[in-house]
């Protein structure tokens, strides 16, 4: 099986490292609009060769590991260029807008996937061999993909030891807004709350593990996240408003010395400890 | 030097482990109102002996590693029971209310310290040998402590390889609200936003590193944090409101498709990467 990865950053580069270990993958090709990333990916031996778009279209599997607006553009560009047996897999954080944008003539070729993994880093140098290992991958509306394409996607993701989860795109996007997209907006806002203070350097000098955890996502790539916020705008705004209500209640209870209510909220938050063991 | 640690949880237990390595510390005693913690601290060899309050008062150094309201109660209980050469150090996350509550007759005995370290865990079993190593400790209003007490505190914190920082209590509390207390309230609120959803288990099944970072602090002890929120209420409310403004602007820009503004906010957040290298 010959696989081409479009986008040789954290996600694409890490996937290449995982695919190397699969006996059924004979060759891994790469494509990236950034020539520095092409060179780095070759130097790091993430891919065997850099190819062009025409050659990409001849491969068995095409993985789109690029920002989610680029996924839509690429799917449109692939229309009429691939054969019935080509499998296209995207790794984007949004699913509904992408699935709606797939040209009907290649809908069966396409598998919509969201591996629930990543770091705040980007670029080929950020690639990690174990990034996908034992993590969840959500496959959306899989029944709309062709049988061969379903099997190919499952074979690849199982092969790199991911835990498969099946979901409708609509449900995925709502969940992703809560578990990932809204927390990113919050992390940026925490960072900016401190960075906008006059004495920011004195404040940041006191930062320990707690602040680092809460502000880590604020280091994420604007290129990637602008597209996600655009495509999942409605669910994201809902999730932000749910959070805003929670926080406003918490604040009011502190303000009004309603300490029993404050304690209830903290005890509820503590329940996460039982869920993430 | 004989040291007694009141409170054998994460902070007190970890301190005991660090103090063991100091040649000038001859004996480490412990006190905890929780008898299970007493037994566990002995079993884990965190302290040499469990002592009572009267014996504690005879030691060279008394460290208060308990919730911040308990620090105030303990300081009041110690009045009239210690000698001129006793050093009392607290490790609380708030400083102004504590310093205001120290009985004047033992003000010189007291050093107000806040080690900027910790985890979301609690209890003697959570104690870590390296918790204090290379972390910042903020010493507040140090000029009000006696010369011997200043020297003792500096000797201990330098001995366990902490980086010393000096600050007025008022400034400390404002900074701590931004860097630690407000982020805790946010983390509890993120956790509760998800936990209050009907399909919470499906959402949480998708949680990866990002959500885990953002919700880690929601596992923190309500006993400890209720007191901190109470003592630093004004600064905390200010910091929460600063954050609420940031988030509301971010949300409105997403809502109104002001993507250039959204991008500016993300690029600003990215600056943290240069500050925390």
Coordinates of C-alpha atoms in Angstrom, one line a residue:
Chain A
X1 CA 0.0 0.0 0.0
X2 CA 1.4 3.4 -1.0
X3 CA 0.4 6.3 1.2
X4 CA 0.7 10.0 0.6
X5 CA 0.5 12.5 3.4
X6 CA -0.5 16.0 2.6
X7 CA 0.8 18.3 5.4
X8 CA 4.0 17.3 7.1
X9 CA 3.5 19.0 10.4
X10 CA 2.9 17.5 13.9
X11 CA -0.1 15.3 12.8
X12 CA 1.2 14.3 9.4
X13 CA 4.8 13.8 10.4
X14 CA 3.8 11.7 13.5
X15 CA 1.5 9.6 11.3
X16 CA 4.4 8.9 8.9
X17 CA 6.5 7.7 11.8
X18 CA 3.7 5.3 12.9
X19 CA 3.0 4.0 9.4
X20 CA 6.7 3.1 9.0
X21 CA 6.1 0.2 11.3
X22 CA 3.2 -1.3 9.3
X23 CA 4.2 -4.2 7.1
X24 CA 1.4 -3.5 4.6
X25 CA 2.7 0.0 4.0
X26 CA 5.3 -0.2 1.2
X27 CA 6.1 3.5 0.7
X28 CA 5.3 6.8 2.3
X29 CA 5.2 10.0 0.3
X30 CA 4.8 13.6 1.4
X31 CA 3.4 16.9 0.1
X32 CA 3.7 20.2 1.8
X33 CA 3.3 23.7 0.4
X34 CA 6.1 24.9 2.7
X35 CA 9.4 23.9 1.1
X36 CA 11.3 24.1 4.4
X37 CA 8.9 21.5 5.8
X38 CA 9.5 19.3 2.8
X39 CA 13.3 19.4 3.4
X40 CA 12.9 18.9 7.1
X41 CA 10.6 15.9 6.6
X42 CA 13.1 14.3 4.3
X43 CA 16.0 15.1 6.6
X44 CA 14.1 13.6 9.6
X45 CA 13.2 10.6 7.3
X46 CA 9.5 11.0 8.0
X47 CA 8.7 10.3 4.3
X48 CA 10.5 8.5 1.5
X49 CA 9.9 11.1 -1.2
X50 CA 8.3 14.5 -1.8
X51 CA 5.8 14.2 -4.7
X52 CA 3.5 16.6 -6.6
X53 CA -0.3 16.7 -6.7
X54 CA -0.5 14.5 -9.9
X55 CA 1.6 11.7 -8.4
X56 CA -0.4 12.0 -5.2
X57 CA -3.6 11.2 -7.1
X58 CA -2.1 7.8 -8.2
X59 CA -1.5 6.5 -4.7
X60 CA -3.7 4.0 -2.8
X61 CA -4.2 6.2 0.3
X62 CA -4.2 10.0 0.5
X63 CA -4.1 11.5 4.1
X64 CA -5.0 15.1 4.5
X65 CA -3.2 16.4 7.6
X66 CA -3.7 20.1 7.0
X67 CA -5.9 22.9 8.5
X68 CA -9.6 22.1 8.0
X69 CA -10.2 24.8 5.3
X70 CA -7.4 23.2 3.3
X71 CA -9.0 19.8 3.7
X72 CA -12.1 21.2 1.9
X73 CA -10.0 22.8 -0.9
X74 CA -8.0 19.6 -1.4
X75 CA -11.2 17.4 -1.6
X76 CA -12.5 19.6 -4.3
X77 CA -9.2 19.5 -6.2
X78 CA -9.1 15.7 -6.0
X79 CA -12.5 15.4 -7.7
X80 CA -12.1 13.6 -11.1
X81 CA -8.4 12.9 -10.4
X82 CA -8.6 9.6 -8.5
X83 CA -9.9 6.1 -9.1
X84 CA -12.7 4.1 -7.5
X85 CA -10.1 2.3 -5.2
X86 CA -8.4 5.4 -3.8
X87 CA -9.0 6.1 -0.1
X88 CA -8.8 9.7 1.1
X89 CA -8.7 10.2 4.9
X90 CA -8.7 13.6 6.6
X91 CA -7.5 14.2 10.2
X92 CA -9.3 17.4 10.8
X93 CA -10.8 18.6 14.2
X94 CA -14.1 19.4 12.5
X95 CA -16.2 17.0 10.6
X96 CA -19.7 18.3 9.6
X97 CA -18.5 21.1 7.2
X98 CA -15.9 18.9 5.6
X99 CA -18.4 16.0 5.0
X100 CA -20.9 18.5 3.5
X101 CA -18.2 19.8 1.2
X102 CA -17.0 16.5 -0.3
X103 CA -17.9 16.3 -4.0
X104 CA -20.6 13.6 -4.3
X105 CA -18.6 11.8 -7.0
X106 CA -15.8 11.0 -4.5
X107 CA -17.9 10.7 -1.3
X108 CA -17.3 6.9 -1.2
X109 CA -13.5 7.5 -1.5
X110 CA -13.5 9.6 1.6
X111 CA -13.3 8.7 5.3
X112 CA -13.7 11.5 7.9
X113 CA -11.4 10.9 10.8
X114 CA -10.4 12.9 13.9
X115 CA -7.6 11.4 16.0
X116 CA -8.0 12.8 19.5
X117 CA -4.3 13.6 20.0
X118 CA -1.8 16.3 19.4
X119 CA 0.4 18.8 21.3
X120 CA 0.6 22.6 21.1
X121 CA 3.7 22.3 18.9
X122 CA 3.7 22.4 15.1
X123 CA 5.9 21.6 12.1
X124 CA 7.8 18.4 11.1
X125 CA 10.2 18.8 14.0
X126 CA 7.3 18.4 16.4
X127 CA 6.5 14.9 15.0
X128 CA 6.4 12.2 17.7
X129 CA 6.6 8.4 17.1
X130 CA 4.1 7.6 19.8
X131 CA 1.5 10.4 19.2
X132 CA -1.3 8.1 18.0
X133 CA -0.5 5.1 20.1
X134 CA -3.5 4.1 22.4
X135 CA -5.4 7.3 21.6
X136 CA -9.0 7.6 20.4
X137 CA -9.8 8.2 16.7
X138 CA -13.3 9.2 15.9
X139 CA -14.6 8.0 12.5
X140 CA -17.7 10.0 11.3
X141 CA -20.6 8.9 9.1
X142 CA -18.5 5.8 8.2
X143 CA -21.5 4.1 6.5
X144 CA -21.3 6.8 3.7
X145 CA -17.7 5.6 2.8
X146 CA -17.1 2.7 0.4
X147 CA -16.5 -0.7 1.8
X148 CA -12.9 -0.8 0.7
X149 CA -12.3 2.7 2.1
X150 CA -13.9 1.7 5.4
X151 CA -11.7 -1.4 5.6
X152 CA -8.6 0.6 4.7
X153 CA -9.1 3.3 7.3
X154 CA -9.9 0.7 10.0
X155 CA -6.8 -1.3 9.0
X156 CA -4.5 1.8 9.2
X157 CA -5.9 3.2 12.5
X158 CA -6.0 -0.2 14.2
X159 CA -2.5 -0.9 12.8
X160 CA -1.1 2.2 14.6
X161 CA -2.9 1.1 17.8
X162 CA -5.6 3.6 18.0
X163 CA -8.9 3.0 19.7
X164 CA -11.7 3.4 17.2
X165 CA -14.9 5.3 18.0
X166 CA -17.8 5.8 15.6
X167 CA -20.0 8.9 15.6
X168 CA -22.2 11.1 13.5
X169 CA -20.5 14.2 12.3
X170 CA -23.0 16.5 14.0
X171 CA -22.5 14.8 17.4
X172 CA -18.7 14.8 16.9
X173 CA -18.6 18.5 16.3
X174 CA -20.7 19.3 19.3
X175 CA -18.5 17.1 21.6
X176 CA -15.3 18.4 20.1
X177 CA -16.5 22.0 20.8
X178 CA -16.7 21.1 24.5
X179 CA -13.7 18.9 24.9
X180 CA -11.3 20.7 22.7
X181 CA -12.3 23.9 20.8
X182 CA -13.8 25.8 23.8
X183 CA -10.9 24.9 26.0
X184 CA -8.5 26.4 23.4
X185 CA -10.4 29.7 23.4
X186 CA -10.2 29.7 27.2
X187 CA -6.5 29.0 27.2
X188 CA -5.8 31.9 24.8
X189 CA -8.0 34.1 27.0
X190 CA -6.2 33.1 30.2
X191 CA -2.8 33.8 28.6
X192 CA -4.0 37.2 27.3
X193 CA -5.5 38.2 30.7
X194 CA -2.1 38.0 32.2
X195 CA -0.2 39.3 29.2
X196 CA -2.4 42.4 29.1
X197 CA -1.4 43.3 32.7
X198 CA 1.1 46.1 33.2
X199 CA 3.1 43.9 35.6
X200 CA 2.9 40.8 33.4
X201 CA 6.6 39.9 33.8
X202 CA 6.4 39.9 37.6
X203 CA 3.2 37.9 37.5
X204 CA 4.6 35.4 35.0
X205 CA 7.7 35.0 37.1
X206 CA 5.4 33.2 39.6
X207 CA 4.0 30.8 37.1
X208 CA 4.2 27.1 38.2
X209 CA 2.6 23.9 36.9
X210 CA -1.0 25.1 37.3
X211 CA -0.6 28.2 35.0
X212 CA 1.5 26.2 32.6
X213 CA -1.2 23.6 32.2
X214 CA -3.9 26.2 31.7
X215 CA -2.0 28.3 29.2
X216 CA -0.3 25.5 27.2
X217 CA -2.9 25.5 24.5
X218 CA -2.4 29.2 24.0
X219 CA 0.8 28.3 22.2
X220 CA -1.3 26.5 19.4
X221 CA -1.1 27.5 15.8
X222 CA -3.4 30.3 14.7
X223 CA -3.4 28.9 11.1
X224 CA -4.9 25.7 12.3
X225 CA -7.3 27.1 14.9
X226 CA -8.8 30.0 12.9
X227 CA -10.2 27.4 10.5
X228 CA -11.6 25.2 13.2
X229 CA -13.3 28.1 14.9
X230 CA -14.8 29.1 11.6
X231 CA -16.1 25.6 10.7
X232 CA -17.4 24.8 14.1
X233 CA -18.6 28.3 15.0
X234 CA -22.2 27.5 16.2
X235 CA -21.2 24.6 18.5
X236 CA -18.2 26.5 19.7
X237 CA -20.3 29.6 20.7
X238 CA -22.7 27.3 22.5
X239 CA -19.9 25.6 24.5
X240 CA -18.4 29.0 25.3
X241 CA -21.7 30.2 26.6
X242 CA -22.3 27.1 28.7
X243 CA -18.8 27.8 30.2
X244 CA -19.6 31.5 30.7
X245 CA -22.7 30.6 32.7
X246 CA -20.8 28.1 34.9
X247 CA -18.1 30.7 35.6
X248 CA -20.5 33.5 36.2
X249 CA -22.4 31.4 38.8
X250 CA -19.1 30.4 40.5
X251 CA -18.0 34.1 40.6
X252 CA -21.3 35.2 42.1
X253 CA -21.2 32.6 44.8
X254 CA -17.7 33.7 45.8
X255 CA -18.8 37.3 45.7
X256 CA -21.9 36.5 47.9
X257 CA -20.0 34.3 50.3
X258 CA -22.1 31.3 49.3
X259 CA -19.4 28.9 50.4
X260 CA -21.6 25.8 50.5
X261 CA -22.4 26.3 46.8
X262 CA -18.7 27.0 46.0
X263 CA -17.8 23.7 47.7
X264 CA -20.5 21.8 45.8
X265 CA -19.0 23.1 42.5
X266 CA -15.5 22.0 43.6
X267 CA -16.7 18.6 44.6
X268 CA -18.4 18.2 41.3
X269 CA -15.2 19.1 39.5
X270 CA -13.3 16.5 41.6
X271 CA -15.5 13.8 40.0
X272 CA -13.2 14.0 36.9
X273 CA -10.7 12.1 39.0
X274 CA -12.9 9.0 39.0
X275 CA -13.5 9.3 35.2
X276 CA -9.9 9.8 34.2
X277 CA -8.2 7.2 36.3
Chain B
X1 CA 18.0 22.4 63.9
X2 CA 14.7 20.6 64.9
X3 CA 11.8 21.2 62.5
X4 CA 8.2 20.5 63.0
X5 CA 5.8 20.3 60.1
X6 CA 2.1 20.9 60.8
X7 CA 0.1 19.3 58.0
X8 CA 1.6 16.2 56.4
X9 CA -0.1 16.4 53.0
X10 CA 1.4 17.1 49.6
X11 CA 3.3 20.3 50.6
X12 CA 4.3 19.3 54.1
X13 CA 5.2 15.7 53.2
X14 CA 7.3 16.8 50.2
X15 CA 9.0 19.4 52.3
X16 CA 10.0 16.7 54.8
X17 CA 11.5 14.7 52.0
X18 CA 13.6 17.7 50.9
X19 CA 14.7 18.6 54.5
X20 CA 16.0 15.1 55.0
X21 CA 18.9 15.9 52.8
X22 CA 20.0 19.0 54.7
X23 CA 22.9 18.4 57.1
X24 CA 21.8 21.2 59.5
X25 CA 18.4 19.6 60.0
X26 CA 18.8 17.1 62.9
X27 CA 15.2 15.9 63.3
X28 CA 11.9 16.3 61.5
X29 CA 8.7 16.1 63.5
X30 CA 5.1 16.0 62.2
X31 CA 1.7 17.0 63.3
X32 CA -1.6 16.3 61.6
X33 CA -5.2 16.4 62.9
X34 CA -5.9 13.4 60.6
X35 CA -4.7 10.2 62.3
X36 CA -4.5 8.3 59.1
X37 CA -2.2 10.9 57.7
X38 CA 0.0 10.6 60.8
X39 CA 0.3 6.9 60.3
X40 CA 1.0 7.2 56.6
X41 CA 3.6 9.9 57.1
X42 CA 5.4 7.5 59.6
X43 CA 5.1 4.5 57.3
X44 CA 6.5 6.5 54.3
X45 CA 9.3 7.8 56.7
X46 CA 8.4 11.4 55.9
X47 CA 8.9 12.4 59.5
X48 CA 10.8 10.9 62.5
X49 CA 8.0 11.3 65.0
X50 CA 4.5 12.5 65.5
X51 CA 4.3 15.1 68.3
X52 CA 1.7 17.1 70.1
X53 CA 1.2 20.9 70.1
X54 CA 3.1 21.5 73.3
X55 CA 6.2 19.7 72.0
X56 CA 5.9 21.6 68.6
X57 CA 6.3 24.8 70.5
X58 CA 9.7 23.8 71.8
X59 CA 11.2 23.3 68.3
X60 CA 13.5 25.7 66.4
X61 CA 11.3 25.9 63.3
X62 CA 7.6 25.3 62.9
X63 CA 6.3 25.0 59.3
X64 CA 2.6 25.5 58.7
X65 CA 1.6 23.4 55.7
X66 CA -2.1 23.5 56.1
X67 CA -5.1 25.4 54.5
X68 CA -4.8 29.1 54.9
X69 CA -7.5 29.5 57.5
X70 CA -5.8 26.9 59.6
X71 CA -2.6 29.0 59.3
X72 CA -4.3 31.9 61.0
X73 CA -5.8 29.7 63.8
X74 CA -2.4 28.1 64.4
X75 CA -0.6 31.5 64.6
X76 CA -3.1 32.7 67.2
X77 CA -2.6 29.4 69.1
X78 CA 1.2 29.8 69.1
X79 CA 1.0 33.2 70.7
X80 CA 2.7 33.1 74.1
X81 CA 3.9 29.5 73.6
X82 CA 7.1 30.0 71.8
X83 CA 10.5 31.7 72.5
X84 CA 12.2 34.6 70.9
X85 CA 14.3 32.3 68.7
X86 CA 11.5 30.2 67.3
X87 CA 10.9 30.6 63.5
X88 CA 7.4 30.0 62.2
X89 CA 7.1 29.7 58.4
X90 CA 3.8 29.2 56.6
X91 CA 3.4 27.9 53.0
X92 CA 0.0 29.3 52.2
X93 CA -1.2 30.6 48.8
X94 CA -2.4 33.8 50.3
X95 CA -0.3 36.2 52.3
X96 CA -2.1 39.5 53.1
X97 CA -4.8 38.1 55.4
X98 CA -2.3 35.9 57.1
X99 CA 0.2 38.6 57.8
X100 CA -2.6 40.9 59.1
X101 CA -3.7 38.1 61.5
X102 CA -0.3 37.4 63.1
X103 CA -0.4 38.4 66.8
X104 CA 2.0 41.4 67.1
X105 CA 4.0 39.7 69.9
X106 CA 5.1 36.9 67.5
X107 CA 5.3 39.0 64.3
X108 CA 9.2 38.8 64.4
X109 CA 9.0 35.0 64.7
X110 CA 7.0 34.7 61.6
X111 CA 8.1 34.4 57.9
X112 CA 5.4 34.4 55.3
X113 CA 6.3 32.2 52.3
X114 CA 4.6 30.9 49.2
X115 CA 6.4 28.1 47.4
X116 CA 5.1 28.3 43.8
X117 CA 4.8 24.5 43.3
X118 CA 2.3 21.8 43.9
X119 CA 0.1 19.2 42.1
X120 CA -3.6 18.6 42.1
X121 CA -3.0 15.6 44.5
X122 CA -3.3 15.7 48.2
X123 CA -2.3 13.7 51.3
X124 CA 1.0 12.2 52.5
X125 CA 0.9 9.6 49.6
X126 CA 1.2 12.5 47.2
X127 CA 4.5 13.8 48.6
X128 CA 7.3 14.1 46.0
X129 CA 11.0 14.4 46.8
X130 CA 11.7 16.9 44.0
X131 CA 8.6 19.1 44.4
X132 CA 10.4 22.2 45.6
X133 CA 13.6 21.8 43.6
X134 CA 14.4 24.7 41.3
X135 CA 10.9 26.3 41.9
X136 CA 10.2 29.9 43.0
X137 CA 9.4 30.7 46.6
X138 CA 7.9 34.1 47.3
X139 CA 8.8 35.6 50.7
X140 CA 6.5 38.5 51.7
X141 CA 7.2 41.5 53.8
X142 CA 10.4 39.9 55.0
X143 CA 11.7 43.1 56.6
X144 CA 9.0 42.6 59.3
X145 CA 10.5 39.2 60.4
X146 CA 13.3 39.0 62.9
X147 CA 16.9 38.8 61.6
X148 CA 17.4 35.2 62.9
X149 CA 14.0 34.2 61.4
X150 CA 14.9 35.8 58.0
X151 CA 18.2 33.9 58.0
X152 CA 16.6 30.7 59.0
X153 CA 14.0 30.8 56.2
X154 CA 16.5 31.8 53.6
X155 CA 18.8 29.0 54.7
X156 CA 16.1 26.4 54.5
X157 CA 14.6 27.5 51.1
X158 CA 18.1 27.9 49.6
X159 CA 19.1 24.6 51.0
X160 CA 16.2 22.8 49.2
X161 CA 17.3 24.6 46.0
X162 CA 14.4 27.0 45.7
X163 CA 14.7 30.3 43.8
X164 CA 13.9 33.1 46.3
X165 CA 11.7 36.0 45.3
X166 CA 10.8 39.0 47.6
X167 CA 7.5 40.8 47.4
X168 CA 4.9 42.8 49.4
X169 CA 2.0 40.7 50.5
X170 CA -0.4 42.9 48.6
X171 CA 1.4 42.5 45.4
X172 CA 1.8 38.8 45.9
X173 CA -1.9 38.3 46.4
X174 CA -2.8 40.2 43.3
X175 CA -0.3 38.2 41.2
X176 CA -1.3 34.9 42.8
X177 CA -4.9 35.6 41.8
X178 CA -3.9 35.9 38.2
X179 CA -1.4 33.1 38.0
X180 CA -3.1 30.5 40.2
X181 CA -6.4 31.3 41.9
X182 CA -8.4 32.5 38.9
X183 CA -7.1 29.6 36.7
X184 CA -8.3 27.2 39.4
X185 CA -11.8 28.6 39.3
X186 CA -11.7 28.4 35.5
X187 CA -10.6 24.7 35.6
X188 CA -13.4 23.8 37.9
X189 CA -15.8 25.6 35.6
X190 CA -14.5 23.8 32.5
X191 CA -14.9 20.5 34.2
X192 CA -18.4 21.3 35.3
X193 CA -19.4 22.6 31.9
X194 CA -18.8 19.2 30.5
X195 CA -20.0 17.2 33.5
X196 CA -23.4 19.1 33.4
X197 CA -24.0 17.9 29.8
X198 CA -26.5 15.1 29.3
X199 CA -24.0 13.2 27.1
X200 CA -21.1 13.9 29.3
X201 CA -19.7 10.3 29.1
X202 CA -19.6 10.4 25.3
X203 CA -17.9 13.8 25.4
X204 CA -15.4 12.8 28.0
X205 CA -14.5 9.6 26.0
X206 CA -13.0 12.0 23.5
X207 CA -10.8 13.8 26.0
X208 CA -7.1 14.0 25.1
X209 CA -4.2 16.0 26.3
X210 CA -5.7 19.4 25.8
X211 CA -8.8 18.8 28.0
X212 CA -6.7 16.9 30.6
X213 CA -4.4 20.0 30.9
X214 CA -7.3 22.3 31.2
X215 CA -9.3 20.2 33.8
X216 CA -6.4 18.9 35.9
X217 CA -6.8 21.7 38.5
X218 CA -10.5 20.8 38.9
X219 CA -9.2 17.8 40.9
X220 CA -7.8 20.1 43.6
X221 CA -8.8 19.8 47.2
X222 CA -12.0 21.9 48.2
X223 CA -10.7 22.2 51.7
X224 CA -7.6 24.0 50.6
X225 CA -9.2 26.1 47.9
X226 CA -12.3 27.3 49.7
X227 CA -10.0 29.1 52.2
X228 CA -7.8 30.6 49.5
X229 CA -10.9 31.9 47.6
X230 CA -12.2 33.4 50.9
X231 CA -8.9 35.1 51.9
X232 CA -8.1 36.4 48.4
X233 CA -11.7 37.2 47.4
X234 CA -11.2 40.8 46.1
X235 CA -8.1 40.1 44.0
X236 CA -9.7 36.8 42.7
X237 CA -12.9 38.6 41.6
X238 CA -10.8 41.2 39.8
X239 CA -8.8 38.5 38.0
X240 CA -12.0 36.6 37.1
X241 CA -13.5 39.7 35.6
X242 CA -10.4 40.5 33.6
X243 CA -10.6 37.0 32.2
X244 CA -14.4 37.3 31.6
X245 CA -13.8 40.5 29.5
X246 CA -11.1 38.8 27.5
X247 CA -13.3 35.8 26.8
X248 CA -16.4 37.9 26.0
X249 CA -14.3 39.9 23.4
X250 CA -12.9 36.7 21.9
X251 CA -16.4 35.2 21.6
X252 CA -17.9 38.3 20.0
X253 CA -15.2 38.4 17.4
X254 CA -15.9 34.8 16.5
X255 CA -19.6 35.5 16.4
X256 CA -19.1 38.5 14.2
X257 CA -16.5 36.8 11.9
X258 CA -13.8 39.3 12.9
X259 CA -11.1 36.8 12.0
X260 CA -8.3 39.3 11.9
X261 CA -9.0 40.2 15.5
X262 CA -9.3 36.5 16.5
X263 CA -5.9 35.9 14.9
X264 CA -4.4 38.9 16.8
X265 CA -5.6 37.3 20.1
X266 CA -4.1 33.9 19.2
X267 CA -0.8 35.5 18.1
X268 CA -0.7 37.4 21.5
X269 CA -1.3 34.1 23.4
X270 CA 1.5 32.5 21.3
X271 CA 4.0 35.0 23.0
X272 CA 3.9 32.8 26.1
X273 CA 6.2 30.4 24.2
X274 CA 9.0 33.0 24.2
X275 CA 8.5 33.7 27.9
X276 CA 8.3 30.1 29.1
X277 CA 11.2 28.7 27.1

